[in-house]
Amino acid sequence: MGRTRKSATRKSTLHRLHDPDGGALELRSFVRDRYLDSDDYRTRDFNRQDIEGLLITGGVPRDRADWCDAVESITGLDVNEGNRAAAGLVLMRTARGTYGLSYGVGQHMLDPYYRDDEFGLEFATRCLDEDGVVKVRNQIMDGRGRVDEYSVSRGERIDDFGLDRFGAVVRRICGTISGLPLTSLESGSSRQTRVECSQATIKLPLATTLDQFLSDLQTIEDVCARPDPLPQLRFVSRVHTLNNASRKAVEAQNTLEALLADPDSPRMTIGVPDACQESYSTAQAFRLRRGTRLVETDDIGVHDLLKLVKDRPHGERLKTLGDVRVTMFSDADCRTPAGTTTNGKEWLIADIPTGTDRLFYGNGKWFEVGAGFIQNLEEELTGLFTEAKTVTLPSWPAGPLNSEGNDSHDEDWYNKRAAKHSGYLLFDKKNVRTAKFRGGGLEICDLLGPENQLICVKKATTSTAPLNHLFAQGVVAVETLRSDEQVRAKFLTQVAAHTPDHRLLEDFGSLRVVFAILLKAGTDITVGSLFAFAQVSLLQAVRRLRAMNAEVEIIAIRR
């Protein structure tokens, strides 16, 4: 038999590195110190064909693999196998950039501070075949931290995956590429090759000889230098998550640390964690605890979070926020917990500009957004804000201060005022209680309008933080009415008790959710008056509600 022809390519993982100061760092600077100093790793320089390079290889040998004990326990047989996690990392500098090739677990040797988090998706969005996408992993940008993954056996168009182009942050995309002068395409019989791109890496077959490898690398550089992504993938580059140890995230976190000592900063707000979405609207009290320190409040805000961390030194506040435990209660005296306990980081959302970049912090993650994302988001919301209104609500004047120094004209006062108008029914605090919604129950709406509108009212005169909660409340209410027959029946019983011949009793097919909002001084609701994460939450709520045959209306309440 003849000898098997050695493959001209090998599937490899490619990284792009950069010096944040724009200089030319020594290649060793891109490697974590512990690998350079370890006796288990060998570091060697090389120069070939005018290419300056660095090779680090090694691994941590183990006399006994960590799975041996489990196998012995299951089989009753003696098992004693060694193990070595081999790692290889090749660093090289070309005229256009600095790159790393990692093998085995070699990627762990790279210092993430210098890793380019735009590299992988920059490449993918400029060359993936239009009908060749086979896998997409995305994170939802609304503070909940949910990650979804979609995959198909054969390539499809990105539109066929049904991604939310505003809420979905693509973190990984896998598909085919063709028509590029890559060794894997020129030397093989296939006209396509598969590539998997995360935000910071590209995995694809690359040449195993230096000349051909440099040719492949030049092709990749040429693709990344294309001025624009492909039209069908342009939305991918609008938002991406950052490694928390990356340069941009480190700089933004430094800014955030300073803000955490300033409770009045307009760049911070509260976001409801996913685990708390269902119970938040009926929570009567919140308890925040850090060690022996305790804060109890009837409505959680940024001030409450920062009371427990603002005394910490710069660099320790965000970490300490992760030690704060937040518990919701369905009663005002904090006896009956409503939902799981979460940490303070999960409740914080921040908008941090760093130079020409704009970063957002939510659920412990950093997101970077481009101007195109903000522009398209604002365009879609502007259309929503200018639509004709179907309800008319009274003004909301400021009232005298109560004994606690707060405006006595609160939401309870306003809802009662609005319900006095013909055709409007009061449902504020008339919660539906079932076995599913124990404790405080579920509040469907604050007011029921004359044309079956579910009106949800919110006062947001000091910040737009409460609006994230308001939009979530509307979605939960409609989802529950659509899916829970017991809740629907009890709600309609409440309606009939008010008005026995109410039209909603006969017509439950279509619904309209009205978000009625009082901003500071009763100003108009525009994209400029909403916090960026509130804009994202609103747009996601609109799309989810429309998918459930419910229209959405936004109205500003005047002073």
XYZ file of C-alpha atoms in Angstrom:
559
model
C 0.000 0.000 0.000
C 1.181 3.522 -0.762
C 1.892 6.014 1.987
C -0.959 8.307 2.997
C -0.427 11.829 1.650
C 0.346 14.221 4.449
C -2.357 16.840 4.836
C -1.372 20.298 3.615
C -3.520 21.916 6.303
C -4.401 21.478 9.947
C -7.388 22.889 11.805
C -5.937 25.723 13.874
C -7.048 28.477 16.223
C -5.910 31.957 15.270
C -5.911 35.030 17.533
C -5.135 38.669 16.765
C -3.298 40.684 19.406
C -2.713 44.389 19.809
C -0.821 46.882 21.900
C -3.399 49.321 23.331
C -0.841 52.132 23.176
C -0.188 51.551 19.476
C 3.424 50.536 19.948
C 5.286 47.331 19.182
C 5.470 45.310 22.375
C 7.922 42.449 22.755
C 6.124 39.219 21.916
C 6.677 37.939 25.447
C 4.434 40.751 26.703
C 1.394 38.992 25.229
C 1.987 35.865 27.361
C 0.946 35.462 30.986
C 3.950 35.648 33.290
C 3.343 32.318 34.989
C 3.920 30.458 31.717
C 7.119 32.366 30.959
C 8.456 31.631 34.451
C 7.365 27.992 34.709
C 9.850 25.117 34.338
C 7.074 23.119 32.674
C 7.096 25.430 29.645
C 9.849 26.200 27.158
C 10.112 29.560 25.391
C 12.096 29.972 22.168
C 12.510 32.798 19.646
C 12.605 32.186 15.907
C 13.144 34.240 12.759
C 12.177 32.874 9.375
C 11.691 34.770 6.120
C 11.739 38.129 7.911
C 9.081 36.905 10.361
C 9.810 37.577 14.036
C 8.303 34.849 16.166
C 8.047 33.246 19.602
C 7.197 29.635 20.443
C 6.040 28.442 23.868
C 5.359 24.738 24.410
C 4.819 22.583 27.437
C 2.211 21.329 29.826
C 1.689 20.248 33.405
C 2.444 16.515 33.722
C 0.397 14.452 36.142
C 1.440 11.022 37.355
C -2.190 10.071 37.737
C -5.087 11.466 35.687
C -7.875 13.011 37.748
C -10.475 10.589 36.340
C -8.718 7.456 37.623
C -10.429 7.446 41.032
C -13.910 7.623 39.476
C -13.166 4.775 37.054
C -11.726 2.601 39.853
C -14.815 3.220 41.963
C -17.180 2.245 39.126
C -15.301 -0.805 37.812
C -13.506 -2.076 40.902
C -10.331 -2.345 38.803
C -6.980 -0.688 39.407
C -6.447 2.299 37.088
C -3.300 4.385 37.122
C -2.849 6.418 33.935
C -0.723 9.491 33.569
C -1.913 12.696 31.941
C -0.346 15.791 30.398
C -2.315 18.761 29.183
C -0.096 19.729 26.252
C -0.084 23.338 25.105
C 1.503 25.150 22.218
C 1.508 28.828 21.295
C 3.138 30.470 18.294
C 3.336 34.263 18.258
C 4.409 36.177 15.166
C 4.330 39.701 13.839
C 3.595 40.643 10.233
C 3.611 44.060 8.619
C -0.120 44.358 9.384
C -0.496 42.874 12.839
C 0.486 40.479 15.614
C -1.043 37.004 15.713
C -1.138 33.919 17.883
C -1.642 30.290 16.849
C -2.731 28.100 19.756
C -2.693 24.317 20.009
C -4.105 22.098 22.736
C -4.782 24.393 25.691
C -2.339 26.984 24.419
C -4.945 29.741 24.337
C -4.718 29.956 28.132
C -1.168 31.277 27.844
C -2.356 34.482 26.133
C -2.967 37.533 28.297
C -6.602 38.475 27.495
C -5.788 42.153 28.040
C -4.072 42.185 24.635
C -6.490 39.942 22.749
C -8.582 41.556 20.009
C -12.210 40.729 20.818
C -13.404 41.881 17.380
C -11.177 39.636 15.264
C -13.277 36.489 14.825
C -16.607 38.087 14.028
C -14.902 40.744 11.905
C -13.682 37.929 9.653
C -16.912 35.915 9.666
C -19.186 38.834 8.822
C -17.101 39.628 5.741
C -16.797 36.217 4.095
C -19.305 33.599 5.318
C -21.345 32.083 2.507
C -24.815 33.600 2.413
C -26.532 30.203 2.786
C -23.729 28.509 4.726
C -24.453 29.345 8.378
C -24.732 26.172 10.468
C -24.502 27.413 14.075
C -25.113 30.644 15.953
C -24.612 31.267 19.669
C -25.932 34.525 21.042
C -26.452 36.283 24.345
C -29.549 38.371 25.071
C -28.639 41.988 25.804
C -31.196 42.845 28.466
C -29.383 42.216 31.717
C -30.554 38.617 32.104
C -27.432 36.920 30.773
C -29.353 34.240 28.825
C -27.398 32.436 26.097
C -29.134 30.694 23.179
C -27.611 28.395 20.565
C -29.130 27.394 17.232
C -27.665 24.796 14.902
C -28.642 23.007 11.695
C -27.080 20.082 9.888
C -26.818 21.938 6.569
C -26.081 25.578 5.912
C -28.859 28.158 5.956
C -29.230 31.900 5.642
C -28.759 33.857 8.858
C -32.339 35.152 8.526
C -33.651 31.578 8.842
C -32.414 31.370 12.463
C -34.963 33.950 13.630
C -32.532 35.999 15.703
C -33.606 39.184 17.446
C -31.348 41.648 15.660
C -31.479 44.163 18.486
C -31.471 41.978 21.578
C -29.234 39.142 20.367
C -25.485 39.604 20.797
C -23.790 37.023 18.560
C -20.885 35.424 20.395
C -20.039 32.574 18.015
C -20.948 31.756 14.434
C -20.027 28.713 12.384
C -20.453 28.273 8.653
C -18.790 27.739 5.302
C -16.556 30.008 3.265
C -15.654 29.746 -0.394
C -13.988 31.718 -3.158
C -10.956 32.707 -1.061
C -7.312 31.861 -1.942
C -6.834 29.634 1.109
C -4.707 26.496 1.053
C -7.627 24.394 2.308
C -9.715 25.439 -0.693
C -6.983 25.245 -3.316
C -5.420 21.934 -2.266
C -8.579 19.974 -1.486
C -11.416 18.634 -3.587
C -14.051 20.711 -1.790
C -14.960 24.203 -2.909
C -15.972 25.100 0.639
C -14.335 24.890 4.032
C -15.909 25.286 7.427
C -14.888 28.039 9.805
C -15.903 28.662 13.420
C -15.526 32.200 14.689
C -15.942 33.455 18.216
C -15.446 37.089 19.064
C -11.691 36.701 19.570
C -10.723 33.615 17.532
C -10.968 31.987 14.124
C -10.861 28.194 13.832
C -10.247 26.884 10.318
C -7.807 24.651 8.395
C -4.551 26.560 7.883
C -1.447 25.563 5.921
C 1.293 23.681 7.755
C 4.223 25.116 5.758
C 5.474 28.635 6.405
C 5.080 30.024 2.890
C 1.525 28.762 2.514
C 0.613 29.710 6.079
C 1.734 33.298 5.484
C -0.336 33.298 2.305
C -3.390 32.097 4.293
C -2.755 34.743 6.933
C -2.549 37.443 4.269
C -5.898 36.280 2.891
C -7.432 36.563 6.367
C -5.928 40.031 6.759
C -7.335 41.069 3.387
C -10.813 39.884 4.388
C -10.691 41.743 7.711
C -9.555 44.896 5.894
C -12.752 44.994 3.827
C -14.542 48.213 4.837
C -17.989 46.748 5.441
C -19.571 43.468 6.599
C -21.845 41.550 4.261
C -25.362 43.073 4.229
C -26.997 40.001 5.785
C -24.435 39.927 8.617
C -24.057 43.628 9.279
C -26.151 43.413 12.466
C -23.624 41.001 14.050
C -20.984 43.717 14.348
C -23.338 46.217 15.995
C -22.981 44.707 19.470
C -20.545 42.240 20.988
C -19.570 41.077 24.451
C -16.090 41.674 25.813
C -13.842 39.466 27.876
C -13.850 41.068 31.327
C -10.056 41.003 31.300
C -9.748 42.724 27.900
C -8.298 46.220 27.615
C -11.620 47.932 26.859
C -13.417 46.142 29.687
C -10.618 46.939 32.157
C -10.756 50.641 31.205
C -14.556 50.731 31.448
C -14.514 48.954 34.795
C -12.088 51.545 36.114
C -14.613 54.238 35.171
C -17.453 52.217 36.699
C -15.529 51.857 39.965
C -15.525 55.664 40.270
C -19.259 55.852 39.476
C -20.061 53.326 42.201
C -19.084 56.000 44.733
C -21.637 58.399 43.178
C -25.247 57.220 43.706
C -26.569 60.165 41.694
C -24.773 59.264 38.467
C -27.241 59.128 35.537
C -25.133 56.402 33.893
C -26.293 53.655 36.262
C -29.658 52.012 36.678
C -31.312 48.828 37.921
C -32.065 45.797 35.758
C -34.201 42.904 36.958
C -32.312 39.553 36.789
C -33.957 36.772 34.814
C -34.563 34.730 37.976
C -36.590 37.629 39.426
C -38.627 38.686 36.387
C -41.762 36.754 37.274
C -41.980 37.835 40.916
C -40.649 41.361 40.671
C -43.942 43.070 39.799
C -45.622 41.708 42.947
C -42.702 42.115 45.366
C -43.602 44.303 48.339
C -40.116 44.664 49.823
C -36.447 44.042 49.116
C -33.667 43.134 51.516
C -30.019 43.749 50.632
C -27.399 42.226 52.886
C -23.616 42.363 52.943
C -22.233 40.598 55.989
C -23.897 42.215 58.988
C -24.982 45.315 57.070
C -28.611 45.391 56.005
C -30.794 47.595 53.783
C -34.561 47.076 53.499
C -36.684 49.025 51.020
C -40.062 48.813 49.323
C -38.571 49.576 45.867
C -34.980 48.700 45.045
C -32.853 51.384 43.407
C -29.234 52.169 42.620
C -28.923 54.102 45.881
C -29.793 50.951 47.827
C -27.091 48.921 46.086
C -24.437 51.582 46.507
C -25.085 52.076 50.219
C -23.328 48.751 50.733
C -20.298 49.318 48.488
C -19.527 53.037 48.129
C -17.324 52.990 51.232
C -15.025 50.402 49.655
C -11.741 51.578 48.056
C -11.462 52.096 44.316
C -10.998 48.716 42.659
C -12.995 46.812 45.278
C -16.519 48.188 44.819
C -17.720 46.072 41.892
C -16.237 42.938 43.448
C -17.970 43.757 46.736
C -21.257 44.267 44.900
C -21.040 40.604 43.949
C -21.044 39.785 47.672
C -24.305 41.683 48.281
C -27.298 39.353 48.557
C -30.649 40.642 47.285
C -33.918 38.971 48.325
C -37.431 39.958 47.260
C -40.407 39.505 49.583
C -44.123 39.245 48.864
C -44.976 41.012 52.136
C -43.920 44.393 53.495
C -42.406 42.977 56.702
C -39.924 40.736 54.806
C -41.216 37.401 56.068
C -42.163 35.608 52.841
C -39.424 35.433 50.166
C -40.596 35.868 46.565
C -38.159 34.101 44.278
C -34.510 33.193 44.605
C -31.782 35.252 46.234
C -29.479 36.993 43.752
C -26.301 39.067 44.034
C -25.953 42.812 43.610
C -24.009 42.581 40.340
C -27.029 40.995 38.684
C -29.100 44.125 39.386
C -26.655 46.740 38.105
C -26.714 48.223 34.602
C -24.308 50.954 33.510
C -23.615 52.990 30.371
C -19.896 53.804 30.117
C -18.338 55.873 27.301
C -14.599 55.226 26.886
C -13.023 57.451 24.261
C -14.839 56.795 20.991
C -16.302 53.510 22.287
C -19.568 52.982 24.127
C -19.789 50.120 26.584
C -22.648 48.765 28.653
C -22.450 46.666 31.789
C -25.241 44.242 32.590
C -25.484 40.994 34.577
C -21.735 40.962 35.110
C -20.907 41.279 31.390
C -19.507 44.101 29.282
C -21.066 44.875 25.900
C -19.653 47.163 23.230
C -22.089 48.766 20.816
C -21.482 50.542 17.542
C -23.098 53.702 16.232
C -25.116 51.666 13.721
C -26.823 49.722 16.497
C -27.882 52.858 18.368
C -29.055 54.543 15.163
C -31.222 51.615 14.053
C -32.598 51.130 17.548
C -33.593 54.766 17.777
C -35.192 54.753 14.330
C -37.466 51.841 15.208
C -38.446 53.314 18.564
C -39.168 56.735 17.067
C -41.837 55.119 14.895
C -43.398 53.542 17.990
C -43.429 56.809 19.938
C -45.159 58.749 17.129
C -48.026 56.299 16.558
C -51.586 57.489 17.225
C -52.811 57.071 20.816
C -55.988 55.262 21.866
C -56.167 56.363 25.516
C -56.326 59.728 27.236
C -55.018 59.991 30.768
C -55.159 62.936 33.189
C -52.174 64.984 34.294
C -50.076 63.936 37.274
C -49.301 67.035 39.356
C -46.716 66.964 42.109
C -48.223 66.731 45.576
C -47.186 67.809 49.067
C -44.369 65.882 50.700
C -45.390 63.143 53.095
C -43.836 62.408 56.488
C -40.965 60.551 54.781
C -40.167 63.491 52.513
C -41.588 61.862 49.366
C -44.165 63.136 46.896
C -47.574 62.091 48.264
C -48.951 61.872 44.731
C -47.569 58.392 44.167
C -48.687 55.737 41.683
C -51.511 54.625 43.974
C -52.837 58.203 44.092
C -52.583 58.626 40.325
C -54.230 55.334 39.390
C -57.243 56.177 41.574
C -57.411 59.608 39.919
C -57.330 58.123 36.409
C -59.916 55.447 37.245
C -62.486 58.167 37.976
C -62.698 58.937 34.266
C -65.444 57.243 32.274
C -64.521 53.870 30.797
C -61.436 53.275 32.963
C -61.355 50.544 35.626
C -58.904 50.378 38.528
C -56.863 47.176 38.817
C -53.862 48.507 40.726
C -53.091 46.101 43.605
C -55.991 43.820 42.563
C -53.648 40.914 42.081
C -54.681 37.545 40.705
C -53.699 34.816 43.146
C -53.213 31.203 42.108
C -51.040 28.303 43.251
C -48.448 29.464 40.702
C -48.399 33.052 41.967
C -48.236 32.665 45.721
C -47.852 35.516 48.148
C -48.547 38.811 46.380
C -50.068 37.244 43.281
C -49.852 38.720 39.758
C -50.908 42.252 38.875
C -52.242 42.209 35.303
C -52.413 45.984 34.881
C -52.979 49.220 36.779
C -55.951 50.333 34.692
C -58.230 48.682 32.158
C -59.024 51.095 29.334
C -62.311 51.622 27.493
C -61.161 49.531 24.526
C -59.691 46.651 26.546
C -56.301 48.332 26.910
C -54.117 46.893 29.652
C -52.619 50.116 31.005
C -49.416 49.848 33.040
C -48.428 53.069 34.819
C -44.961 54.024 36.005
C -43.474 57.112 37.606
C -39.865 57.598 36.485
C -39.137 61.183 37.470
C -35.664 60.612 38.899
C -34.372 57.993 36.436
C -35.612 55.584 33.772
C -34.572 52.590 35.877
C -38.175 51.568 36.721
C -39.020 51.286 33.020
C -37.105 48.034 32.542
C -39.389 46.553 35.194
C -42.495 48.090 33.640
C -41.847 46.530 30.239
C -41.175 43.135 31.837
C -44.444 43.417 33.759
C -46.425 43.926 30.554
C -44.861 40.898 28.887
C -45.413 38.627 31.902
C -49.048 39.751 32.186
C -49.889 38.946 28.557
C -47.920 35.691 28.535
C -49.786 34.551 31.625
C -53.202 35.578 30.337
C -52.522 33.687 27.110
C -51.130 30.521 28.716
C -52.727 30.169 32.168
C -56.438 29.413 32.028
C -56.870 29.820 35.799
C -55.286 33.296 35.841
C -57.341 34.338 32.810
C -60.584 33.144 34.415
C -59.885 34.944 37.701
C -58.972 38.166 35.899
C -62.171 38.078 33.840
C -64.116 37.461 37.056
C -62.589 40.655 38.430
C -63.589 42.514 35.263
C -67.164 41.186 35.458
C -67.412 42.276 39.100
C -66.686 45.826 37.954
C -68.709 45.788 34.734
C -70.861 42.705 34.051
C -71.235 43.525 30.355
C -67.635 44.627 29.716
C -66.590 43.919 26.128
C -63.428 42.115 27.256
C -65.596 39.253 28.527
C -66.637 38.534 24.950
C -63.513 39.614 23.072
C -60.237 38.268 24.408
C -58.594 37.618 21.040
C -56.562 40.786 20.638
C -55.000 42.859 23.390
C -53.329 46.244 23.591
C -50.730 46.996 26.249
C -50.283 50.676 27.078
C -47.162 51.782 28.911
C -48.101 55.104 30.527
C -45.012 56.865 31.831
C -44.394 60.012 33.832
C -40.910 61.340 33.212
C -39.310 64.289 34.973
C -41.471 67.425 34.562
C -43.889 65.387 32.437
C -41.741 65.629 29.324
C -42.249 63.741 26.073
C -40.978 60.186 25.746
C -38.252 60.092 23.115
C -35.205 57.990 22.425
C -33.179 60.770 24.023
C -35.107 60.557 27.285
C -34.670 56.798 27.752
C -31.646 55.016 29.139
C -30.073 52.811 26.444
C -30.871 49.518 28.199
C -34.450 50.734 28.658
C -34.587 51.212 24.882
C -33.415 47.639 24.307
C -35.845 46.256 26.913
C -38.730 48.190 25.372
C -38.024 46.996 21.846
C -37.733 43.391 23.002
C -40.997 43.725 24.941
C -42.725 45.151 21.866
C -41.636 42.233 19.708
C -42.615 39.618 22.277
C -46.018 41.221 22.808
C -46.720 41.500 19.089
C -45.834 37.826 18.702
C -48.659 37.122 21.194
C -51.184 39.177 19.194
C -50.882 42.188 21.490
C -50.219 45.696 20.250
C -48.124 48.187 22.219
C -48.687 51.862 22.872
C -46.442 54.355 24.674
C -47.904 57.535 26.171
C -46.360 60.296 28.236
C -48.247 61.495 31.294
C -48.103 65.256 31.720
C -47.481 67.257 34.836
